[in-house]
XYZ file of N, CA, C and O in Angstrom:
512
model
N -10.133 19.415 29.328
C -10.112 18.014 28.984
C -9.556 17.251 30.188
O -8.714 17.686 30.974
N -10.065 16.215 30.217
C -9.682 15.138 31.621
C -8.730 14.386 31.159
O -7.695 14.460 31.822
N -8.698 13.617 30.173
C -8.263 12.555 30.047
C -8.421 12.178 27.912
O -9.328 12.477 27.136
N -7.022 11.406 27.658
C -7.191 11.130 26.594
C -6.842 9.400 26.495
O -5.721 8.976 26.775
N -7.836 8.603 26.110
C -7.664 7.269 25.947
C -7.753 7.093 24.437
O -8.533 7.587 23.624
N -6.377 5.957 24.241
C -6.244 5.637 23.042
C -6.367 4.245 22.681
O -5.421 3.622 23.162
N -7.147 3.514 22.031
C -6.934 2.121 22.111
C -6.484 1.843 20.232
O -6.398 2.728 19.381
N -6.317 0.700 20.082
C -5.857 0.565 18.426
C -6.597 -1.129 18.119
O -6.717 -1.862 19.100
N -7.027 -1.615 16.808
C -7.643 -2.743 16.501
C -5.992 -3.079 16.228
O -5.148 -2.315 15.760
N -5.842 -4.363 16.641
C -5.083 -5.380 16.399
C -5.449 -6.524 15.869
O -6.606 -6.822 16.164
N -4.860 -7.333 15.148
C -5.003 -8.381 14.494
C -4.409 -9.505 15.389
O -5.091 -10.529 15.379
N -3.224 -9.546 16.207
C -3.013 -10.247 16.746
C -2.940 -10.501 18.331
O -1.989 -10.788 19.059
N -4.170 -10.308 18.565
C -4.489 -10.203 19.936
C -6.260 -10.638 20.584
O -7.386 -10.506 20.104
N -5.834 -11.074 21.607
C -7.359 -11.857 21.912
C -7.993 -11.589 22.892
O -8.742 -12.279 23.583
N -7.648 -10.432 22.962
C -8.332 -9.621 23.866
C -9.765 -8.680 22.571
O -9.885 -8.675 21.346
N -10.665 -7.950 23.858
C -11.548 -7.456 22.876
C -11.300 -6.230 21.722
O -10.300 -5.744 22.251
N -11.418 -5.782 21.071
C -11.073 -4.830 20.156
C -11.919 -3.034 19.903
O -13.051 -3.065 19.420
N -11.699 -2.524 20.026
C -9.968 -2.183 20.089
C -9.405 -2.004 20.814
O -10.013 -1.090 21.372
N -8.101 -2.278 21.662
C -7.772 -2.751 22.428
C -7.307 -1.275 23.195
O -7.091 -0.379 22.379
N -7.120 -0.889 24.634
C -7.028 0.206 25.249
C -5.185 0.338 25.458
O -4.661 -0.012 26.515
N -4.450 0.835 24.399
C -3.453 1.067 24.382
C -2.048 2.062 25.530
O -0.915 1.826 25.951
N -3.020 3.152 25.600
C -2.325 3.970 26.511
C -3.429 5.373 26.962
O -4.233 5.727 26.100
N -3.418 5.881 27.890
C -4.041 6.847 28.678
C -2.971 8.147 28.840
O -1.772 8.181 29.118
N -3.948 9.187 28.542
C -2.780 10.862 28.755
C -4.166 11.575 30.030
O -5.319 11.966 29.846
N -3.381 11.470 31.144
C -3.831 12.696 31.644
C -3.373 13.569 32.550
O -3.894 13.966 33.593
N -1.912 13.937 31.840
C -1.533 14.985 32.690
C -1.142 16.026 31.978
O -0.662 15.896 30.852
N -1.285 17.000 32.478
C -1.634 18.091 31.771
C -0.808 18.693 30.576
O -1.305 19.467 29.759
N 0.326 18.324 30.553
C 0.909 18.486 29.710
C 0.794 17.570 28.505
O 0.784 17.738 27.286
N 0.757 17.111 28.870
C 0.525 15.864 27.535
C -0.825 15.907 26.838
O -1.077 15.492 25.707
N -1.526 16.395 27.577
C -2.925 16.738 26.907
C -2.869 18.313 26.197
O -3.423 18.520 25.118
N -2.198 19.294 26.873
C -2.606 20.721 26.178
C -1.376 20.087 24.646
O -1.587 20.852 23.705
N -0.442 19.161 24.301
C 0.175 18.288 23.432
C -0.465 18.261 22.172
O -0.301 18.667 21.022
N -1.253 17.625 22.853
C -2.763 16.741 22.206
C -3.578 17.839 21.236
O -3.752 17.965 20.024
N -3.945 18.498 22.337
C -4.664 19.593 21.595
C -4.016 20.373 20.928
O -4.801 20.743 20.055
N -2.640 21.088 20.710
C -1.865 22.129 20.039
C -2.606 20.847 18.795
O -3.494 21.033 17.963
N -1.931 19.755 19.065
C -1.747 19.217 17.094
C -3.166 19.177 16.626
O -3.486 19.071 15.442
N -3.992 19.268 17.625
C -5.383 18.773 16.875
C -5.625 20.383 15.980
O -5.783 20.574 14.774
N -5.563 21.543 17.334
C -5.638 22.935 17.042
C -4.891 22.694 15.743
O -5.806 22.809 14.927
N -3.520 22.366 14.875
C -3.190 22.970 13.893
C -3.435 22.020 12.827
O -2.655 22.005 11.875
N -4.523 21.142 12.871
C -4.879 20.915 11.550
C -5.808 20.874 10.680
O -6.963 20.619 11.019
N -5.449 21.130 9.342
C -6.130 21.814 8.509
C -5.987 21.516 7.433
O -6.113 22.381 6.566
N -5.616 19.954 7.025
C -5.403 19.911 5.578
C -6.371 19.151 5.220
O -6.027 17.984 5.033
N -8.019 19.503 4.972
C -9.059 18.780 4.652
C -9.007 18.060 3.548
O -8.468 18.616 2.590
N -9.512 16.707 3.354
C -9.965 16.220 2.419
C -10.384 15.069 2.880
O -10.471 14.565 4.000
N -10.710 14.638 1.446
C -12.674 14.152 1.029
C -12.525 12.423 1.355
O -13.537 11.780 1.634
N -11.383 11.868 1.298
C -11.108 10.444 1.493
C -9.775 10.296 1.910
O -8.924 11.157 2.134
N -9.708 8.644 2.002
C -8.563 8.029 2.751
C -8.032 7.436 1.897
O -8.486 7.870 0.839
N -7.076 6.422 1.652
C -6.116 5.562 0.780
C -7.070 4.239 1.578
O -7.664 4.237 2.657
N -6.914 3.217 0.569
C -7.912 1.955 0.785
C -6.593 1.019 1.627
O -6.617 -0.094 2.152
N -5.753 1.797 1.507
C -4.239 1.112 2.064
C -3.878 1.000 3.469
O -2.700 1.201 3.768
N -4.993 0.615 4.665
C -4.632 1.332 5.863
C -3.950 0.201 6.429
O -4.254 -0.978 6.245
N -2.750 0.761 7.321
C -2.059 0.009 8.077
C -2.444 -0.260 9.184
O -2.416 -1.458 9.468
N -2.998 0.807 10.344
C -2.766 1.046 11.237
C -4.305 1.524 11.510
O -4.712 2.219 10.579
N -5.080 1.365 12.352
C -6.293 2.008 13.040
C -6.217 2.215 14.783
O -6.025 1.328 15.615
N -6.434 3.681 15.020
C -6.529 3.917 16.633
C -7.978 4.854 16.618
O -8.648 5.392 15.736
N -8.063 4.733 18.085
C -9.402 5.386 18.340
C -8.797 5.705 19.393
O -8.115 5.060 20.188
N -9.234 7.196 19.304
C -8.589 8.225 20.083
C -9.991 9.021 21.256
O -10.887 9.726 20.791
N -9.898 8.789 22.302
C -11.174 9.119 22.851
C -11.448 10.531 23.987
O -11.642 10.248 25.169
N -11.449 11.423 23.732
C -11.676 12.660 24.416
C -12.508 12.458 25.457
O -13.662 12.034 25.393
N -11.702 12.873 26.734
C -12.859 12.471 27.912
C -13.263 13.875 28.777
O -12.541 13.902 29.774
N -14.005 14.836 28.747
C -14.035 15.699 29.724
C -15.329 15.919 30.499
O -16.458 15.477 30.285
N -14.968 16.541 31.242
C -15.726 17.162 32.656
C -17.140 17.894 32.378
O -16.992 19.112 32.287
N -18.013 17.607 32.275
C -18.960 18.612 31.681
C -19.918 18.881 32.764
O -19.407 18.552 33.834
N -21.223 19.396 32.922
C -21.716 19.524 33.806
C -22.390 18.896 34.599
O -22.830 17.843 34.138
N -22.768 19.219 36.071
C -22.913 18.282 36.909
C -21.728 16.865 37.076
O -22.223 15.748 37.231
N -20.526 16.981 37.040
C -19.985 15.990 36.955
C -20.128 14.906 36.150
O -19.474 13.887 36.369
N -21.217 15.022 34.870
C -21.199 14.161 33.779
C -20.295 14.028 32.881
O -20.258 14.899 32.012
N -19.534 13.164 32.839
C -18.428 13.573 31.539
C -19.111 13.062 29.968
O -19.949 12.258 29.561
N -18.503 13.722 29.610
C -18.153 13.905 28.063
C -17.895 13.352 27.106
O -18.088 14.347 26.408
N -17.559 12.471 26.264
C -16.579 12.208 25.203
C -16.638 12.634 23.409
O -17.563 12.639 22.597
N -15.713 12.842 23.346
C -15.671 13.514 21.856
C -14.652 12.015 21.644
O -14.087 11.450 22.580
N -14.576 11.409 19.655
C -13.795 10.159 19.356
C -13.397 10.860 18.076
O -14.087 11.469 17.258
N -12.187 10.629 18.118
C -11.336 10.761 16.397
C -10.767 9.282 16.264
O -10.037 8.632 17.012
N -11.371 8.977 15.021
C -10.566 7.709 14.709
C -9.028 8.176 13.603
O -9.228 9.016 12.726
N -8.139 7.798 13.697
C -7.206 7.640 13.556
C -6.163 6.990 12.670
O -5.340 6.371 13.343
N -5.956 6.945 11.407
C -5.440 5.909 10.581
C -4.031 6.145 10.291
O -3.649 7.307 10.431
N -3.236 5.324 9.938
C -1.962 5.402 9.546
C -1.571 4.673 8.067
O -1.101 3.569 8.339
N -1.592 4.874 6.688
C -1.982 4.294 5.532
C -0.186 3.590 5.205
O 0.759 3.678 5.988
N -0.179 3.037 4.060
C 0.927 2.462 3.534
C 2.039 3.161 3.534
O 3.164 2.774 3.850
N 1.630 4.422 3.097
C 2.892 5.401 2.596
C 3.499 6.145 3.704
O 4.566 6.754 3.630
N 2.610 6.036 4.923
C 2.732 6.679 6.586
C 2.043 7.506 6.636
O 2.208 8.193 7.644
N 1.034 7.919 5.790
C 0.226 9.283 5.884
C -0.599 9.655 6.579
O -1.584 8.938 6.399
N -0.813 10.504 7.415
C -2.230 9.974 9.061
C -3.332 11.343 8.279
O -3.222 12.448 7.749
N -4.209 10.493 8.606
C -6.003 10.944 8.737
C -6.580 10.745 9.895
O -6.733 9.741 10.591
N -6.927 12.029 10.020
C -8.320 11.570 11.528
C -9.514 11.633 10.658
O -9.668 11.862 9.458
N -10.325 11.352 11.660
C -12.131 11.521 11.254
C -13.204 12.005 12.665
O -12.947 11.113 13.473
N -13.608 12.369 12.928
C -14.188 12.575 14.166
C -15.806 11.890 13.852
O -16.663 12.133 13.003
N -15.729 11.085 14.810
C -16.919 9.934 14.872
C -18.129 9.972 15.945
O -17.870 10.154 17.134
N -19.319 9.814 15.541
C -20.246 9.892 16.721
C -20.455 9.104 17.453
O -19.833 8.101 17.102
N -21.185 8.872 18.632
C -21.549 7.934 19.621
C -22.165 6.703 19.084
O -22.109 5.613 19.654
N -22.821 6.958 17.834
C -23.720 5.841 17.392
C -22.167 5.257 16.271
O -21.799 4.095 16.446
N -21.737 5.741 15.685
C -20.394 4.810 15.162
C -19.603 4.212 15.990
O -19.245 3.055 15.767
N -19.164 4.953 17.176
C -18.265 4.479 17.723
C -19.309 3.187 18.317
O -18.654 2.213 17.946
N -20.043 2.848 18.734
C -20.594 1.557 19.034
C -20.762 0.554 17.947
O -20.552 -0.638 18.171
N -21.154 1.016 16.712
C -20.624 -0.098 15.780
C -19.106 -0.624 15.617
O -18.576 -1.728 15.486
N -18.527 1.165 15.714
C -16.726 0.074 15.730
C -16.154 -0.362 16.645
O -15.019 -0.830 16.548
N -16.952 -0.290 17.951
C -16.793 -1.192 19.151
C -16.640 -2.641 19.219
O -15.876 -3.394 19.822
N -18.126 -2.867 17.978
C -18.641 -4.320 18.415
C -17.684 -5.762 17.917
O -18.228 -6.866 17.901
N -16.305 -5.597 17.547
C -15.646 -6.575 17.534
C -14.662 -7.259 18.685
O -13.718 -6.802 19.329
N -15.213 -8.371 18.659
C -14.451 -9.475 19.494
C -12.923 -9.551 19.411
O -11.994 -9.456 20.212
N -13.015 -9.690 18.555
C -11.805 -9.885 17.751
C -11.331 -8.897 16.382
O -12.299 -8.280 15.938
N -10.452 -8.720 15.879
C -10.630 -7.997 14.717
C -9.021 -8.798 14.101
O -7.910 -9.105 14.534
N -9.839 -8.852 12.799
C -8.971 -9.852 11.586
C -9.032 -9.345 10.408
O -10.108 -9.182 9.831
N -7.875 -9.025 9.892
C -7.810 -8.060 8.336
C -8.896 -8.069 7.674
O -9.297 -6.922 7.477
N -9.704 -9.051 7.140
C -11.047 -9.165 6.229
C -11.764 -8.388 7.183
O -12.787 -7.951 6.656
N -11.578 -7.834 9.055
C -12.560 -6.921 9.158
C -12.295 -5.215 8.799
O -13.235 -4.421 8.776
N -10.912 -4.825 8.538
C -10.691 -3.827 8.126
C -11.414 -2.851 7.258
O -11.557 -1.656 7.516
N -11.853 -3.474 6.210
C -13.372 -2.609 5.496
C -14.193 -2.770 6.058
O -14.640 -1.660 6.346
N -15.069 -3.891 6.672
C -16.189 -2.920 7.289
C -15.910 -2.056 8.414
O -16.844 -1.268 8.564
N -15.223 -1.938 9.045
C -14.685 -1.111 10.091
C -14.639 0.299 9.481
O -15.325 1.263 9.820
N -13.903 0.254 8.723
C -13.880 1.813 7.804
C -14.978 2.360 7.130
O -15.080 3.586 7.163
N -15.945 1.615 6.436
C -17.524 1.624 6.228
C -18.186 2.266 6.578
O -18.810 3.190 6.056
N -18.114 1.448 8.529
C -18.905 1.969 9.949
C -18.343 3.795 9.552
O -19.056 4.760 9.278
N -16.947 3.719 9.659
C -16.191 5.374 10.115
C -16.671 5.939 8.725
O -16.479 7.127 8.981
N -17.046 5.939 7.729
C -17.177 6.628 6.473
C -15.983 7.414 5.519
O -14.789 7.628 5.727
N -16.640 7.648 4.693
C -15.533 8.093 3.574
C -15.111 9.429 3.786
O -13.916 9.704 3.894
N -16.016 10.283 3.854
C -16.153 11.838 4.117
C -15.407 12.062 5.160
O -15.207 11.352 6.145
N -14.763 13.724 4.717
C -14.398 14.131 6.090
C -13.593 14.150 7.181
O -13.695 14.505 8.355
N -12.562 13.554 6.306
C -11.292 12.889 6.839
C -10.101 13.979 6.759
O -10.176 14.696 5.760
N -9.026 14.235 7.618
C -8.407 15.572 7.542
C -6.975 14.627 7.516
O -6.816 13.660 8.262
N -5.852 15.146 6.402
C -4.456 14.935 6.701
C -3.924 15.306 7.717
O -4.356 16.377 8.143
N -2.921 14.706 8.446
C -2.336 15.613 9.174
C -1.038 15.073 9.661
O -0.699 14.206 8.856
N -0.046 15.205 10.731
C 1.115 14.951 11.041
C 0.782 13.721 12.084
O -0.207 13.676 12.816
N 1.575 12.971 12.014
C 1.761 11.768 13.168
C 1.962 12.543 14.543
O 2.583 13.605 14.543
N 1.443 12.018 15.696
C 0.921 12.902 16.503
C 2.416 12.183 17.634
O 2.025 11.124 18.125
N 3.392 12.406 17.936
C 4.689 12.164 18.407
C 4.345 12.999 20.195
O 4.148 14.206 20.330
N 4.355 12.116 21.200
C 4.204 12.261 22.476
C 5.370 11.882 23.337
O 5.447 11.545 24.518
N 6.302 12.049 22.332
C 7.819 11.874 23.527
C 7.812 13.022 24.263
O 8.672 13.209 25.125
């Protein structure tokens, strides 16, 4: 893996959405990344309609011929603090690209775009 970019939809910000929060690419912080992704495993079928928090988490690597890569987990953080990923394709992630702006009434369709299915519990992903 090269590189991990994280951006998050904000509500109060006027810049485009979702906004490019922070970048991991050193090596430690990435094999990080991957241990937590490696240990999770608590599948299930939906999310809480309660979300606080949305990030898009973007996998960048090296593939051949110097073409890179990207793999996307979107990212939620619900009322109660409970985190779900989802792993999203190229053709979603350009629908949940396409906001200018993003304003609570866009929060469902945003989640819509990402779908119901397929969503995994797991631990808040802590990079101190």
């Amino acid at each position: 893996m090269k590189s991990v970019e994280i951006s998050m939809y904000r509500t109060n910000s006027i810049r485009v959405q979702p906004e490019l929060i922070n970048v991991y690419f050193e090596q430690s912080e990435i094999e990080k990344i991957k241990n937590w992704i490696m240990n999770i495993t608590n599948a299930t079928t939906s999310i809480s309609s309660s979300i606080n928090s949305i990030f898009l988490y973007k996998f960048i690597y090296q593939g051949l011929n110097h073409i890179e890569e990207q793999k996307m987990l979107v990212y939620v953080i619900d009322q109660n603090n409970d985190v779900f990923i989802h792993q999203i394709s190229a053709d979603t992630l350009r629908k949940i690209n396409s906001f200018d702006t993003f304003q609570e009434k866009d929060r469902s369709t945003l989640l819509s775009y990402i779908g119901e299915d397929d969503w995994y519990k797991t631990n808040d992903l802590i990079m101190n």
